[in-house]
Tab-separated table of C-alpha atoms in Angstrom:
chain	number	residue	atom	x	y	z
E	501	MET	CA	-28.275	-1.900	26.668
E	502	GLY	CA	-25.573	-2.053	23.901
E	503	LYS	CA	-22.707	-3.193	25.746
E	504	LEU	CA	-24.781	-6.387	27.365
E	505	ILE	CA	-26.159	-7.164	23.812
E	506	LYS	CA	-22.129	-7.401	23.284
E	507	LYS	CA	-21.483	-9.476	25.866
E	508	ILE	CA	-24.406	-11.993	24.718
E	509	ILE	CA	-23.697	-12.156	21.103
E	510	GLY	CA	-19.482	-12.897	22.665
E	511	GLU	CA	-20.777	-15.152	24.830
E	512	ARG	CA	-22.937	-17.066	21.640
E	513	LEU	CA	-19.693	-16.538	18.984
E	514	GLN	CA	-17.486	-18.135	21.893
E	515	PHE	CA	-19.516	-21.417	22.188
E	516	ASN	CA	-20.537	-21.674	18.532
E	517	THR	CA	-17.048	-21.160	17.306
E	518	VAL	CA	-15.399	-23.968	20.333
E	519	PHE	CA	-18.693	-26.168	18.926
E	520	ASN	CA	-17.467	-26.336	15.344
E	521	ASP	CA	-13.771	-26.900	16.338
E	522	PHE	CA	-12.433	-23.727	14.692
E	523	ILE	CA	-9.472	-22.711	16.576
E	524	HIS	CA	-5.986	-24.029	16.795
E	525	LEU	CA	-5.140	-25.856	19.922
E	526	SER	CA	-1.735	-23.728	19.654
E	527	GLN	CA	-4.234	-20.617	20.977
E	528	LEU	CA	-4.479	-20.058	24.767
E	529	GLY	CA	-5.625	-16.684	24.973
E	530	SER	CA	-9.061	-15.088	24.378
E	531	LEU	CA	-10.816	-17.571	24.971
E	532	LYS	CA	-12.854	-18.975	28.166
E	533	PHE	CA	-11.278	-21.678	30.552
E	534	LYS	CA	-7.628	-21.639	28.896
E	535	SER	CA	-5.177	-18.537	30.114
E	536	MET	CA	-1.683	-17.837	30.912
E	537	ILE	CA	-1.676	-20.617	33.412
E	538	ASP	CA	-1.940	-23.110	30.519
E	539	ALA	CA	0.345	-21.826	28.608
E	540	GLY	CA	2.824	-22.008	31.097
E	541	VAL	CA	2.372	-25.470	31.916
E	542	THR	CA	2.038	-26.374	28.621
E	543	LEU	CA	5.969	-24.906	28.005
E	544	THR	CA	6.896	-27.053	30.916
E	545	HIS	CA	5.796	-29.962	29.554
E	546	ALA	CA	6.618	-29.668	26.318
E	547	ILE	CA	10.404	-28.874	28.030
E	548	GLN	CA	10.053	-31.648	30.625
E	549	SER	CA	9.291	-33.965	27.779
E	550	SER	CA	12.501	-33.082	25.536
E	551	TRP	CA	15.025	-33.392	29.141
E	552	VAL	CA	13.270	-37.226	28.777
E	553	LYS	CA	15.269	-37.218	24.855
E	554	ASN	CA	18.002	-35.668	26.138
E	555	LEU	CA	17.358	-32.765	24.135
E	556	THR	CA	17.744	-28.891	24.177
E	557	THR	CA	14.526	-26.739	24.338
E	558	SER	CA	15.079	-23.328	22.569
E	559	THR	CA	12.613	-21.011	22.758
E	560	LEU	CA	11.662	-17.752	20.462
E	561	VAL	CA	9.378	-14.997	21.799
E	562	PHE	CA	7.454	-12.215	19.934
E	563	ASP	CA	4.562	-9.640	20.247
E	564	ILE	CA	2.570	-8.521	17.769
E	565	ALA	CA	2.516	-4.357	17.339
E	566	GLN	CA	-0.355	-2.604	17.811
E	567	PHE	CA	-2.403	-6.118	17.624
E	568	PHE	CA	-6.536	-5.222	17.788
E	569	PRO	CA	-6.278	-1.697	15.786
E	570	LEU	CA	-4.591	-3.357	12.723
E	571	LEU	CA	-6.897	-6.019	12.285
E	572	ASN	CA	-8.744	-5.706	8.776
E	573	HIS	CA	-12.390	-5.678	8.382
E	574	GLN	CA	-12.506	-7.423	5.382
E	575	LEU	CA	-10.206	-9.871	6.276
E	576	LEU	CA	-12.320	-10.746	9.786
E	577	PHE	CA	-15.568	-10.592	7.290
E	578	LEU	CA	-14.337	-13.777	5.660
E	579	ILE	CA	-13.216	-15.854	8.423
E	580	ILE	CA	-16.122	-15.177	10.459
E	581	LYS	CA	-18.175	-16.717	7.215
E	582	LYS	CA	-15.448	-19.386	6.806
E	583	VAL	CA	-15.979	-20.467	10.568
E	584	GLY	CA	-19.404	-21.542	9.323
E	585	PHE	CA	-21.956	-19.533	11.229
E	586	ASP	CA	-25.615	-18.487	10.381
E	587	GLN	CA	-25.845	-15.896	7.725
E	588	TYR	CA	-27.305	-13.516	9.933
E	589	ILE	CA	-24.884	-13.370	12.438
E	590	SER	CA	-21.899	-12.800	8.964
E	591	SER	CA	-24.068	-9.896	8.073
E	592	PHE	CA	-24.575	-8.704	11.248
E	593	PHE	CA	-20.614	-7.741	11.359
E	594	ALA	CA	-20.348	-6.929	7.705
E	595	ASP	CA	-22.650	-3.898	8.901
E	596	TYR	CA	-21.021	-3.722	12.706
E	597	LEU	CA	-17.385	-3.221	11.742
E	598	VAL	CA	-17.511	-1.308	8.771
E	599	ASN	CA	-18.353	2.515	7.922
E	600	ARG	CA	-16.860	2.983	11.583
E	601	LYS	CA	-15.730	6.386	12.429
E	602	ILE	CA	-14.363	7.879	16.134
E	603	ASN	CA	-14.217	11.614	17.485
E	604	TYR	CA	-12.093	12.391	20.567
E	605	LEU	CA	-13.048	14.965	22.422
E	606	TRP	CA	-10.536	17.021	25.238
E	607	ASN	CA	-11.965	19.664	27.868
E	608	ASN	CA	-13.807	21.602	24.897
E	609	PHE	CA	-11.916	21.267	22.701
E	610	SER	CA	-13.168	18.450	19.761
E	611	PHE	CA	-11.441	16.809	17.008
E	612	SER	CA	-12.779	16.474	14.061
E	613	THR	CA	-14.425	13.074	13.093
E	614	PHE	CA	-12.844	10.656	10.673
E	615	ASN	CA	-12.912	7.034	9.988
E	616	THR	CA	-11.636	3.881	11.264
E	617	ASN	CA	-11.493	1.000	8.943
E	618	VAL	CA	-9.846	-1.058	10.915
E	619	GLY	CA	-8.996	-2.349	14.288
E	620	VAL	CA	-11.595	-4.082	17.029
E	621	GLY	CA	-11.592	-1.839	19.941
E	622	GLN	CA	-9.306	-3.351	22.311
E	623	ASN	CA	-12.209	-3.245	26.228
E	624	SER	CA	-15.047	-4.051	24.175
E	625	ALA	CA	-16.727	-7.076	24.407
E	626	LEU	CA	-16.066	-8.935	21.490
E	627	SER	CA	-12.500	-8.417	20.969
E	628	PRO	CA	-11.422	-11.600	22.363
E	629	ILE	CA	-13.719	-13.714	20.224
E	630	LEU	CA	-12.685	-11.608	17.084
E	631	SER	CA	-9.142	-11.433	17.813
E	632	ALA	CA	-9.399	-15.362	18.641
E	633	LEU	CA	-11.159	-16.461	14.726
E	634	TYR	CA	-8.457	-13.627	13.106
E	635	LEU	CA	-5.478	-15.463	14.792
E	636	SER	CA	-6.551	-19.305	14.132
E	637	LEU	CA	-6.220	-19.049	10.733
E	638	PHE	CA	-3.164	-17.153	10.698
E	639	ILE	CA	-1.850	-20.079	12.777
E	640	TYR	CA	-3.544	-22.740	10.245
E	641	ILE	CA	-1.303	-21.436	7.619
E	642	LEU	CA	1.512	-20.833	9.950
E	643	GLU	CA	2.042	-24.409	10.168
E	644	ASN	CA	0.990	-25.523	6.880
E	645	ARG	CA	3.958	-23.724	5.821
E	646	LEU	CA	6.413	-24.714	8.410
E	647	LYS	CA	5.129	-28.548	7.597
E	648	ASN	CA	6.065	-27.811	3.799
E	649	LEU	CA	9.362	-26.255	5.068
E	650	LYS	CA	10.194	-29.219	6.987
E	651	ILE	CA	11.124	-27.144	10.067
E	652	PRO	CA	10.049	-29.229	12.699
E	653	THR	CA	8.720	-26.198	15.388
E	654	SER	CA	5.889	-25.509	17.670
E	655	PHE	CA	3.812	-22.949	18.315
E	656	ILE	CA	2.724	-21.361	21.170
E	657	SER	CA	0.136	-18.550	21.108
E	658	PHE	CA	-2.010	-15.541	23.650
E	659	VAL	CA	-3.489	-13.450	22.247
E	660	ASP	CA	-0.462	-11.192	20.974
E	661	ASN	CA	2.437	-13.080	22.135
E	662	GLY	CA	3.687	-15.968	20.184
E	663	LEU	CA	6.514	-18.505	21.105
E	664	PHE	CA	8.134	-21.076	18.681
E	665	ILE	CA	9.534	-23.803	20.251
E	666	SER	CA	12.402	-26.212	18.500
E	667	GLN	CA	14.189	-29.398	20.346
E	668	SER	CA	17.470	-30.425	19.435
E	669	ASN	CA	20.746	-32.061	20.934
E	670	LEU	CA	22.934	-29.306	19.061
E	671	ILE	CA	21.675	-25.432	19.965
E	672	ASP	CA	22.576	-24.504	16.490
E	673	ILE	CA	19.871	-26.687	14.709
E	674	SER	CA	17.195	-24.740	16.912
E	675	ASN	CA	18.540	-21.914	16.052
E	676	SER	CA	18.190	-22.525	12.611
E	677	ARG	CA	15.081	-23.529	12.913
E	678	LEU	CA	13.977	-20.952	14.689
E	679	TYR	CA	15.251	-18.205	12.111
E	680	CYS	CA	13.031	-19.898	9.376
E	681	SER	CA	10.721	-19.630	11.997
E	682	TYR	CA	11.062	-16.130	12.093
E	683	ASN	CA	11.705	-15.632	8.726
E	684	SER	CA	7.817	-17.558	7.619
E	685	LEU	CA	5.844	-15.603	10.718
E	686	THR	CA	7.380	-11.793	9.850
E	687	ASN	CA	6.523	-12.286	6.072
E	688	LEU	CA	2.804	-14.124	6.724
E	689	LEU	CA	2.312	-11.293	9.149
E	690	GLU	CA	2.509	-9.006	6.906
E	691	LYS	CA	0.018	-10.368	4.640
E	692	PHE	CA	-2.270	-10.236	7.483
E	693	GLY	CA	-2.347	-6.269	7.883
E	694	LEU	CA	0.158	-7.321	11.482
E	695	VAL	CA	3.756	-6.809	12.462
E	696	VAL	CA	6.041	-7.915	14.766
E	697	GLU	CA	7.488	-5.547	17.305
E	698	HIS	CA	11.126	-6.701	16.943
E	699	SER	CA	12.416	-4.875	19.986
E	700	LYS	CA	10.728	-7.256	22.337
E	701	THR	CA	11.553	-10.481	20.521
E	702	GLU	CA	13.842	-12.675	22.956
E	703	ILE	CA	15.336	-16.352	22.782
E	704	PHE	CA	15.673	-18.936	25.621
E	705	HIS	CA	17.587	-22.054	26.250
E	706	PHE	CA	16.792	-24.956	28.864
E	707	ASN	CA	19.112	-27.007	29.199
E	708	ARG	CA	19.345	-29.278	33.074
E	709	PHE	CA	23.782	-29.614	32.059
E	710	TYR	CA	25.655	-28.413	35.388
E	711	GLY	CA	28.591	-26.846	33.557
E	712	VAL	CA	29.593	-23.335	31.897
E	713	PHE	CA	26.367	-23.082	29.544
E	714	ASN	CA	26.908	-20.338	26.959
E	715	PRO	CA	24.496	-20.847	24.238
E	716	PRO	CA	25.740	-18.421	20.656
E	717	PRO	CA	23.145	-16.090	19.694
E	718	LEU	CA	20.696	-16.054	16.786
E	719	ASN	CA	22.117	-13.521	14.285
E	720	LEU	CA	18.664	-11.945	13.411
E	721	SER	CA	20.486	-9.100	10.835
E	722	PRO	CA	20.583	-11.055	7.485
E	723	LEU	CA	16.419	-10.378	8.098
E	724	GLY	CA	17.120	-6.674	9.142
E	725	ARG	CA	16.774	-7.366	12.637
E	726	ASN	CA	19.001	-7.382	15.939
E	727	ILE	CA	21.348	-10.160	17.558
E	728	LEU	CA	19.727	-11.880	19.976
E	729	LEU	CA	21.654	-13.108	22.764
E	730	PRO	CA	20.236	-15.684	25.441
E	731	SER	CA	19.800	-13.954	28.957
E	732	ASN	CA	20.822	-16.129	32.337
E	733	THR	CA	16.801	-16.139	33.034
E	734	TRP	CA	13.198	-15.169	31.220
E	735	LYS	CA	10.724	-13.835	31.901
E	736	TYR	CA	7.291	-14.883	29.794
E	737	LEU	CA	3.346	-13.745	30.213
E	738	GLY	CA	4.402	-12.651	34.562
E	739	PHE	CA	6.363	-16.787	34.469
E	740	ILE	CA	10.242	-16.261	35.832
E	741	PHE	CA	11.774	-19.267	33.992
E	742	ASN	CA	15.982	-20.219	34.429
E	743	ARG	CA	17.203	-23.055	32.115
E	744	LYS	CA	16.990	-25.730	34.373
E	745	LEU	CA	13.290	-24.486	35.688
E	746	THR	CA	14.091	-24.522	39.125
E	747	PHE	CA	11.671	-21.681	39.544
E	748	HIS	CA	13.785	-20.239	42.754
E	749	GLN	CA	13.930	-16.843	41.198
E	750	HIS	CA	10.063	-16.826	40.598
E	751	VAL	CA	8.816	-17.414	44.007
E	752	ASP	CA	11.406	-14.908	45.044
E	753	PHE	CA	10.072	-12.626	43.264
E	754	TYR	CA	6.110	-13.283	43.822
E	755	THR	CA	6.521	-13.989	47.731
E	756	ASN	CA	8.461	-10.114	48.023
E	757	LYS	CA	5.643	-9.153	45.791
E	758	ALA	CA	2.977	-10.707	48.570
E	759	ILE	CA	4.710	-8.686	51.365
E	760	PHE	CA	4.626	-5.545	50.190
E	761	THR	CA	1.497	-6.001	49.517
E	762	VAL	CA	0.786	-6.843	52.978
E	763	LYS	CA	2.239	-3.392	54.200
E	764	TYR	CA	0.015	-1.267	52.170
E	765	THR	CA	-3.077	-3.372	52.865
E	766	LYS	CA	-2.543	-1.777	56.765
E	767	LEU	CA	-3.473	1.522	54.711
E	768	LEU	CA	-6.957	0.211	54.209
E	769	GLY	CA	-7.870	0.736	58.337
E	770	ASN	CA	-9.065	4.000	59.838
E	771	SER	CA	-6.229	5.817	62.911
E	772	SER	CA	-7.478	5.001	65.481
E	773	HIS	CA	-7.771	0.611	65.424
E	774	GLY	CA	-6.777	-0.544	61.877
E	775	ILE	CA	-9.065	-3.561	60.036
E	776	ASN	CA	-10.072	-6.311	62.396
E	777	PHE	CA	-9.119	-10.288	62.047
E	778	LEU	CA	-11.575	-11.288	60.064
E	779	GLN	CA	-11.191	-8.434	57.354
E	780	LYS	CA	-7.284	-9.689	57.732
E	781	ARG	CA	-7.990	-12.898	56.941
E	782	PHE	CA	-10.099	-12.674	53.992
E	783	LEU	CA	-7.862	-10.194	52.368
E	784	TYR	CA	-5.053	-12.491	53.000
E	785	ARG	CA	-6.798	-15.189	51.356
E	786	SER	CA	-8.532	-13.516	48.386
E	787	CYS	CA	-5.069	-10.659	48.126
E	788	ILE	CA	-2.153	-11.655	49.041
E	789	LEU	CA	-2.352	-16.016	48.535
E	790	PRO	CA	-3.417	-15.494	44.412
E	791	ILE	CA	0.213	-13.284	44.653
E	792	ALA	CA	2.281	-15.184	46.170
E	793	LEU	CA	1.263	-18.767	44.878
E	794	TYR	CA	0.976	-17.177	40.590
E	795	GLY	CA	2.189	-19.652	38.446
E	796	PHE	CA	2.404	-22.201	41.720
E	797	GLN	CA	1.128	-25.114	38.919
E	798	LEU	CA	4.700	-24.878	36.919
E	799	TRP	CA	7.001	-25.807	40.030
E	800	PHE	CA	3.809	-27.787	42.303
E	801	TYR	CA	3.915	-31.607	41.444
E	802	ASN	CA	4.690	-35.129	42.399
E	803	HIS	CA	8.617	-35.593	42.377
E	804	ALA	CA	9.492	-32.255	42.098
E	805	PRO	CA	11.915	-30.676	44.112
E	806	MET	CA	9.788	-27.806	46.379
E	807	ALA	CA	12.332	-27.668	49.277
E	808	TYR	CA	13.139	-24.236	48.635
E	809	HIS	CA	9.823	-23.159	47.522
E	810	MET	CA	7.747	-23.898	50.847
E	811	LYS	CA	10.798	-22.890	52.532
E	812	THR	CA	10.724	-18.972	51.390
E	813	LEU	CA	6.833	-19.325	50.923
E	814	ASN	CA	6.908	-20.089	54.498
E	815	LYS	CA	8.685	-17.394	55.733
E	816	MET	CA	6.567	-15.240	53.049
E	817	GLN	CA	3.711	-16.256	55.407
E	818	ARG	CA	5.434	-15.308	58.972
E	819	HIS	CA	6.363	-12.031	57.799
E	820	THR	CA	2.353	-11.395	56.411
E	821	VAL	CA	1.262	-12.248	60.306
E	822	ILE	CA	3.221	-10.334	61.889
C-alpha cells in the first residue's frame, strides 16, 4: 500500500509541476514523456544548426557523483514550497523526508540503526520528480550566472548527467567558454551539497572538416582537475558519436549486439524442438528490433545519407533469420 500511495503522489506531483511550468526546458530526464532520445535529438539538432553557420560545436559532459543519496532535505522542502504546491503537500514532505532511519541486515547479522538526514531513495516512485525539482532550481541559477558572466553556452540535463554546448568558429574560444562554465558549475554544485565526478568529465568536438582534425585539449589543471583530451568517438547516453555525425560506429555496435542477443534467445527453447516460429517472430519484434534500432531518430531523417546504415541493418536481419 505504501508503494502504491507513493506512485499516486508521484503522478500528481508530475502533473502539477508541469502545469505550473517550473521545470526548466533544458531538463530532459526524470519526467514523463521525455527520454534519452529527446536528449540525443536535441544535441544532434544543435550540432547540425551550427554547421549551417559554419561553426564547430564543442561539448563538455559531466556526471554528478552520488546524486540521489546527497539530496539535501531542507533545500528540497524549500523548493517544493517555491513551486506553488498546496500547503498540505509541503507539510507532507516536511514530515516524510526528516528524521528517517536505516538499518542493514546481512543474514543473521544486523547493523545498528543510524539516521539518514540526506538523500532520496533511487528506486522510490518519488525519486524522479523530487530529483527533477531539485535540479530545476539549480539549472535556473546556473543559467543566470552564465548570462551575467556573458558566457554563451547552452545546457542539457538528463538526471545526474549534464552537458555544456558551445558553438564557435575557433575551438580555443569554445574551450575557454567551457572552462568558465565548468568552473561556475562546480562552485554552484558545492552550495547545493553536490559534487562532480571529475573522472567521468569528457570533451568532444563536432566538425565536418575533411582534413586532419587535431583539436587542442581542455586544460582544467588550474581548477585542480585533469587535462581533457578529445577522442575520435564519444558515447553519451548510449549514443555513439563521431565528429561528422555519420553514426557508423553506433549502427555497427547495436547491430552486433542484436545478433548476439538472437544467439542467446535460442536458449529459451527446450532440448527437443526449441521455440516455434510465432514465438521467434514475437521475440524478434519485441527484443531484437529495439536493440538494433536504438537511437535511429538521430540519423533517420529526410535527405540524410543512410546507405551504410540500411546495408548494415539488412545484413543483421539476414543473420537473425538464419
